[in-house]
Amino acid sequence: MYKSHPIITKLDRPVLTAEDIPYHATLVFNAGVTKYNGKYVMMFRNDYGEKFNTHFDGTNLGFAESDDGIHWVPSATPRFQLESDEIKRAYDPRLTVMDGICYMCFAVDTHHGVCGGIAKTEDFEKFDILSISAPDNRNMVLFPEKINGNFVRLERPMPVYSRGKDRFDLWLSESPDLVFWGKSRLVMGVEDVPFANDKIGPAAPPIKTEKGWLTTIHGVDIDRTRGKNGWEDRWQKAYYAGIALLDLEDPSRVLGICKEPLIVCDRDYEEKDGFRQNVIFPGGMILEDNGEVKIYYGASDTVECVATADIDDLVRICLE
Ligand code: BMA
């Protein structure tokens, strides 16, 4: 039904797939991407198991580096995996650099709910976990600087009692130290996003522009008539990337949101043999000196892709 927005240019192939990874990898997607110490760096999600089987053996996070953001070299082994009696796995990493330190937000599945974790690293080998939220909350992303003296994150709590099943919205919280979080407030509700009827939430960490914080969102649409879309017998959701502009001083204030999706699954290389088709999930956004914005996204929960757009176009379509 939808097509990607005309301001978007997609690369003609994924930037990273399971075939590129030198260890057991099946689904390579939903990566966090940033620039760190002069290189492009990526932490990607790898669900490993048997291809076309819908049960996976496990999930780890891999690391890859690049000189140009297009050609990536994965490290020899995965770099992050959480498992304990209580924790089932960590996934969907998002990277934000502040003062020379790289912070990684990630989702944590536990036996008692889904939590949002924040860790820090300087070498992508050793990660110190700073905080793990109470359930149910995930899709956390950090702004790249403090705002009015506090760290700020976007997040998506999952209120199943009060909103009915799957009516999830985009929220924001503040912290003095990345450990204690509060001053939580709603940024936008699922009803504010015309292409979502199920849930919305953060995607890649925001980038600063003169007009406001530019931020991708994910918007999910359920259509009960959808049948087989990938490896599962039924996959009825579609995940679209959206784009919005938030106030520089108070990012819980929405200045504008593009009414159409920004990126949708509309290429063969995004969907071919895909685990769950119709899924686009941005996890990284990089503003280059020439005004080009690289948007990295997982496609079909199977491969990692990149698209580009001009910064002024992205801001403009939020305000139209
Ligand atoms: C969500 C998360 C994402 C995934 C999406 C679509 O619940 O698991 O990581 O991309 O579903 O399957």
Coordinates of C-alpha atoms and ligand atoms in Angstrom, one line a residue:
M1 CA 0.0 0.0 0.0
Y2 CA 2.6 2.5 1.0
K3 CA 5.9 3.4 -0.7
S4 CA 9.0 4.9 0.8
H5 CA 8.9 8.7 0.7
P6 CA 10.3 10.3 -2.5
I7 CA 13.1 12.1 -0.6
I8 CA 14.6 8.7 0.3
T9 CA 17.3 7.0 -1.7
K10 CA 18.0 3.4 -0.9
L11 CA 21.3 1.7 -1.5
D12 CA 20.6 -1.2 -4.0
R13 CA 21.6 -3.9 -1.5
P14 CA 21.8 -4.6 2.2
V15 CA 24.9 -3.3 4.0
L16 CA 25.2 -6.4 6.2
T17 CA 23.6 -9.9 6.1
A18 CA 24.2 -13.2 7.8
E19 CA 26.4 -14.3 5.0
D20 CA 29.0 -11.6 5.9
I21 CA 29.3 -12.8 9.5
P22 CA 32.2 -15.2 10.4
Y23 CA 30.2 -17.0 13.1
H24 CA 26.8 -18.6 13.4
A25 CA 24.4 -15.9 12.2
T26 CA 20.9 -16.2 10.8
L27 CA 19.1 -12.8 11.1
V28 CA 21.4 -9.7 11.1
F29 CA 19.3 -6.6 11.7
N30 CA 18.1 -3.7 13.9
A31 CA 21.6 -2.3 14.3
G32 CA 22.7 0.7 16.2
V33 CA 25.1 2.8 14.2
T34 CA 27.2 5.8 14.9
K35 CA 30.6 7.4 14.3
Y36 CA 33.2 6.8 16.9
N37 CA 36.9 7.8 16.9
G38 CA 36.8 8.5 13.1
K39 CA 35.2 5.3 12.1
Y40 CA 31.6 4.2 11.5
V41 CA 30.7 1.6 14.1
M42 CA 27.8 -0.8 14.3
M43 CA 26.4 -3.1 16.9
F44 CA 23.9 -5.4 15.2
R45 CA 21.4 -8.0 16.4
N46 CA 22.0 -11.6 15.4
D47 CA 19.4 -14.2 16.0
Y48 CA 21.0 -17.5 15.3
G49 CA 19.4 -20.8 14.5
E50 CA 18.2 -22.8 11.6
K51 CA 17.1 -20.8 8.6
F52 CA 13.3 -20.9 7.9
N53 CA 12.8 -22.3 11.4
T54 CA 10.8 -19.9 13.6
H55 CA 12.5 -21.0 16.8
F56 CA 16.0 -19.6 17.3
D57 CA 18.8 -21.0 19.4
G58 CA 19.8 -17.6 20.8
T59 CA 20.5 -13.9 20.2
N60 CA 23.8 -12.0 20.4
L61 CA 25.0 -8.6 19.4
G62 CA 27.8 -8.4 16.9
F63 CA 30.2 -5.5 16.1
A64 CA 31.2 -4.2 12.7
E65 CA 33.4 -1.2 11.5
S66 CA 33.5 0.8 8.3
D67 CA 35.5 3.6 6.8
D68 CA 32.6 4.9 4.6
G69 CA 29.4 3.6 6.3
I70 CA 28.7 1.3 3.3
H71 CA 31.3 -1.4 3.4
W72 CA 31.4 -3.1 6.8
V73 CA 33.9 -5.5 8.4
P74 CA 32.4 -7.6 11.2
S75 CA 34.6 -8.6 14.1
A76 CA 35.6 -12.3 14.5
T77 CA 33.2 -13.0 17.4
P78 CA 30.0 -11.5 18.8
R79 CA 30.6 -8.7 21.4
F80 CA 27.6 -8.7 23.7
Q81 CA 25.2 -11.3 25.1
L82 CA 23.1 -11.3 28.3
E83 CA 21.9 -14.5 29.8
S84 CA 21.2 -15.5 33.4
D85 CA 18.6 -17.3 35.4
E86 CA 16.4 -14.2 35.0
I87 CA 17.6 -12.7 31.7
K88 CA 16.7 -14.5 28.5
R89 CA 18.5 -12.1 26.0
A90 CA 19.5 -8.6 25.0
Y91 CA 18.7 -7.2 21.5
D92 CA 18.0 -4.2 19.4
P93 CA 21.1 -2.0 20.3
R94 CA 21.1 1.8 19.8
L95 CA 24.3 3.8 20.0
T96 CA 24.8 7.4 21.2
V97 CA 28.2 9.1 21.6
M98 CA 28.6 11.7 24.4
D99 CA 32.0 13.1 25.6
G100 CA 34.0 10.3 23.9
I101 CA 32.0 7.5 25.4
C102 CA 29.6 5.3 23.5
Y103 CA 26.4 4.5 25.2
M104 CA 24.3 1.5 24.1
C105 CA 20.6 1.2 24.8
F106 CA 19.1 -2.3 24.3
A107 CA 16.0 -4.3 25.0
V108 CA 16.2 -7.1 27.6
D109 CA 13.8 -10.0 27.7
T110 CA 13.5 -11.4 31.2
H111 CA 11.3 -14.1 32.7
H112 CA 9.3 -11.3 34.3
G113 CA 8.9 -8.8 31.5
V114 CA 10.7 -6.7 28.9
C115 CA 13.2 -4.1 30.2
G116 CA 15.3 -1.3 28.7
G117 CA 19.0 -1.4 29.4
I118 CA 21.8 1.2 29.1
A119 CA 25.5 0.3 28.9
K120 CA 28.6 2.2 28.2
T121 CA 31.7 1.2 26.3
E122 CA 34.9 2.7 24.9
D123 CA 36.2 -0.3 22.9
F124 CA 33.1 -2.3 22.0
E125 CA 34.6 -5.2 23.9
K126 CA 33.9 -4.3 27.5
F127 CA 30.4 -2.9 28.3
D128 CA 29.5 -1.6 31.8
I129 CA 25.7 -1.8 32.4
L130 CA 24.5 1.4 34.0
S131 CA 20.8 0.7 34.3
I132 CA 18.0 -1.7 33.5
S133 CA 14.5 -0.4 33.7
A134 CA 11.4 -2.0 35.3
P135 CA 9.1 -3.8 32.8
D136 CA 7.5 -3.3 30.4
N137 CA 9.5 -0.8 28.5
R138 CA 11.9 -0.9 25.5
N139 CA 13.1 0.8 22.3
M140 CA 15.1 3.3 24.4
V141 CA 17.3 5.8 22.6
L142 CA 19.5 8.5 24.2
F143 CA 19.7 12.1 22.9
P144 CA 23.4 12.9 22.1
E145 CA 23.6 15.7 24.7
K146 CA 22.1 16.8 28.0
I147 CA 19.1 19.0 27.7
N148 CA 18.6 21.5 30.5
G149 CA 21.1 19.7 32.6
N150 CA 19.7 16.2 32.3
F151 CA 20.3 13.2 30.0
V152 CA 17.1 12.5 28.0
R153 CA 15.8 9.3 26.4
L154 CA 12.9 8.4 24.3
E155 CA 11.2 5.1 25.2
R156 CA 8.1 3.0 24.6
P157 CA 6.4 1.7 27.7
M158 CA 3.9 -1.1 27.1
P159 CA 0.8 -0.4 29.1
V160 CA -1.4 -3.5 28.6
Y161 CA -4.0 -2.9 31.3
S162 CA -4.9 0.7 30.6
R163 CA -4.7 1.0 26.8
G164 CA -5.9 -2.5 25.8
K165 CA -3.6 -4.8 24.1
D166 CA -0.9 -3.2 21.9
R167 CA -1.7 0.5 22.1
F168 CA 1.9 1.7 22.8
D169 CA 3.1 5.3 22.5
L170 CA 6.2 7.4 22.5
W171 CA 7.4 8.7 25.8
L172 CA 10.4 10.6 27.2
S173 CA 12.3 10.5 30.5
E174 CA 15.1 12.4 32.0
S175 CA 18.0 11.4 34.2
P176 CA 20.8 13.3 36.1
D177 CA 23.2 10.3 35.8
L178 CA 21.8 7.7 33.3
V179 CA 20.9 5.5 36.2
F180 CA 17.9 7.1 37.8
W181 CA 15.1 8.0 35.4
G182 CA 12.0 10.2 35.9
K183 CA 10.1 13.3 34.8
S184 CA 8.5 10.9 32.3
R185 CA 6.0 12.4 29.9
L186 CA 4.1 11.5 26.7
V187 CA 5.6 12.7 23.4
M188 CA 3.1 11.4 21.0
G189 CA 0.3 8.8 20.9
V190 CA -0.3 6.1 18.4
E191 CA -3.4 8.1 17.4
D192 CA -1.1 10.9 16.2
V193 CA 0.5 8.8 13.5
P194 CA -1.8 8.2 10.5
F195 CA 0.0 5.1 9.3
A196 CA -0.1 3.3 12.6
N197 CA -3.1 1.6 14.2
D198 CA -1.3 -0.6 16.7
K199 CA 1.8 1.0 18.3
I200 CA 4.5 3.6 17.8
G201 CA 7.8 4.2 19.5
P202 CA 11.4 5.4 19.0
A203 CA 13.7 4.1 16.4
A204 CA 17.2 5.6 15.8
P205 CA 18.6 8.2 18.4
P206 CA 17.7 11.8 17.4
I207 CA 20.0 14.2 15.7
K208 CA 20.2 17.9 16.3
T209 CA 19.2 20.5 13.6
E210 CA 18.7 24.2 13.8
K211 CA 14.9 23.7 13.7
G212 CA 14.6 20.9 16.3
W213 CA 15.6 17.3 17.2
L214 CA 15.0 15.2 14.1
T215 CA 13.9 11.7 15.1
T216 CA 12.8 8.6 13.4
I217 CA 9.9 6.6 14.9
H218 CA 8.5 3.2 14.2
G219 CA 4.8 2.9 13.4
V220 CA 3.0 -0.4 13.4
D221 CA -0.1 -1.3 11.5
I222 CA -2.1 -4.5 12.0
D223 CA -4.2 -5.9 9.3
R224 CA -6.0 -9.1 10.3
T225 CA -6.4 -10.1 6.6
R226 CA -2.7 -10.4 6.2
G227 CA -1.6 -14.0 6.1
K228 CA 1.8 -15.6 5.5
N229 CA 4.5 -12.9 5.2
G230 CA 7.8 -14.6 5.8
W231 CA 8.7 -17.8 7.7
E232 CA 5.8 -17.8 10.2
D233 CA 2.3 -19.1 9.3
R234 CA 0.9 -15.6 9.8
W235 CA 2.5 -12.2 10.2
Q236 CA -0.2 -9.5 10.2
K237 CA 1.9 -6.5 11.2
A238 CA 3.7 -3.9 9.1
Y239 CA 6.4 -1.8 10.6
Y240 CA 7.1 1.5 8.9
A241 CA 9.8 4.2 9.7
G242 CA 8.4 7.6 10.3
I243 CA 10.1 11.0 10.9
A244 CA 9.3 13.8 13.4
L245 CA 10.8 17.0 14.7
L246 CA 10.9 17.7 18.4
D247 CA 11.5 21.0 20.2
L248 CA 15.1 21.7 21.0
E249 CA 14.5 22.9 24.6
D250 CA 11.6 20.6 25.5
P251 CA 11.8 17.5 23.2
S252 CA 8.5 16.2 24.6
R253 CA 6.9 18.9 22.5
V254 CA 6.3 17.7 18.9
L255 CA 6.9 20.4 16.3
G256 CA 5.8 18.3 13.4
I257 CA 5.5 14.8 12.1
C258 CA 5.4 13.6 8.5
K259 CA 1.9 12.1 7.9
E260 CA 3.3 9.5 5.4
P261 CA 5.8 6.8 6.3
L262 CA 9.5 7.6 5.5
I263 CA 10.7 4.1 4.7
V264 CA 8.7 1.0 4.0
C265 CA 9.7 -2.4 2.7
D266 CA 9.5 -2.1 -1.0
R267 CA 12.6 -3.8 -2.4
D268 CA 13.3 -7.4 -3.2
Y269 CA 16.6 -7.3 -1.3
E270 CA 14.8 -6.2 1.8
E271 CA 12.2 -9.0 1.8
K272 CA 13.7 -11.9 -0.1
D273 CA 13.6 -15.0 2.2
G274 CA 12.8 -12.5 5.0
F275 CA 11.8 -13.8 8.4
R276 CA 9.0 -11.3 8.9
Q277 CA 8.2 -9.3 5.8
N278 CA 6.8 -5.7 5.9
V279 CA 9.2 -4.8 8.7
I280 CA 11.4 -1.7 8.6
F281 CA 13.1 -0.7 11.9
P282 CA 15.7 2.2 11.8
G283 CA 18.3 2.0 14.5
G284 CA 21.0 4.5 13.4
M285 CA 21.0 8.0 11.8
I286 CA 24.2 9.8 10.9
L287 CA 24.3 13.4 9.7
E288 CA 27.3 14.0 7.3
D289 CA 29.1 17.3 6.8
N290 CA 27.5 17.7 3.3
G291 CA 23.9 17.5 4.8
E292 CA 23.4 13.9 3.8
V293 CA 21.7 11.8 6.4
K294 CA 22.4 8.0 6.5
I295 CA 19.5 6.1 8.0
Y296 CA 20.3 2.5 8.9
Y297 CA 17.4 0.1 9.3
G298 CA 16.7 -3.6 9.8
A299 CA 14.5 -5.0 7.0
S300 CA 12.2 -8.0 7.4
D301 CA 14.0 -8.7 10.7
T302 CA 16.6 -10.4 8.4
V303 CA 19.1 -7.9 6.9
E304 CA 20.6 -4.5 7.7
C305 CA 20.1 -1.8 5.1
V306 CA 20.9 1.9 4.6
A307 CA 19.0 4.8 2.9
T308 CA 20.0 8.4 2.5
A309 CA 18.1 11.7 2.5
D310 CA 19.0 15.4 2.6
I311 CA 18.7 16.9 6.1
D312 CA 16.7 19.9 4.8
D313 CA 14.2 17.6 3.1
L314 CA 13.8 15.5 6.3
V315 CA 13.1 18.6 8.4
R316 CA 10.8 20.1 5.7
I317 CA 8.5 17.0 5.5
C318 CA 8.1 17.0 9.2
L319 CA 6.8 20.6 9.1
E320 CA 4.6 20.4 6.0
Ligands
BMA1 C1 9.4 -6.2 17.8 C2 10.8 -6.3 18.1 C3 11.7 -5.8 17.0 C4 11.2 -6.4 15.7 C5 9.7 -6.2 15.5 C6 9.2 -6.9 14.3 O1 8.6 -6.7 18.8 O2 11.1 -7.7 18.4 O3 13.0 -6.1 17.3 O4 11.9 -5.8 14.6 O5 9.1 -6.8 16.6 O6 9.3 -8.3 14.4

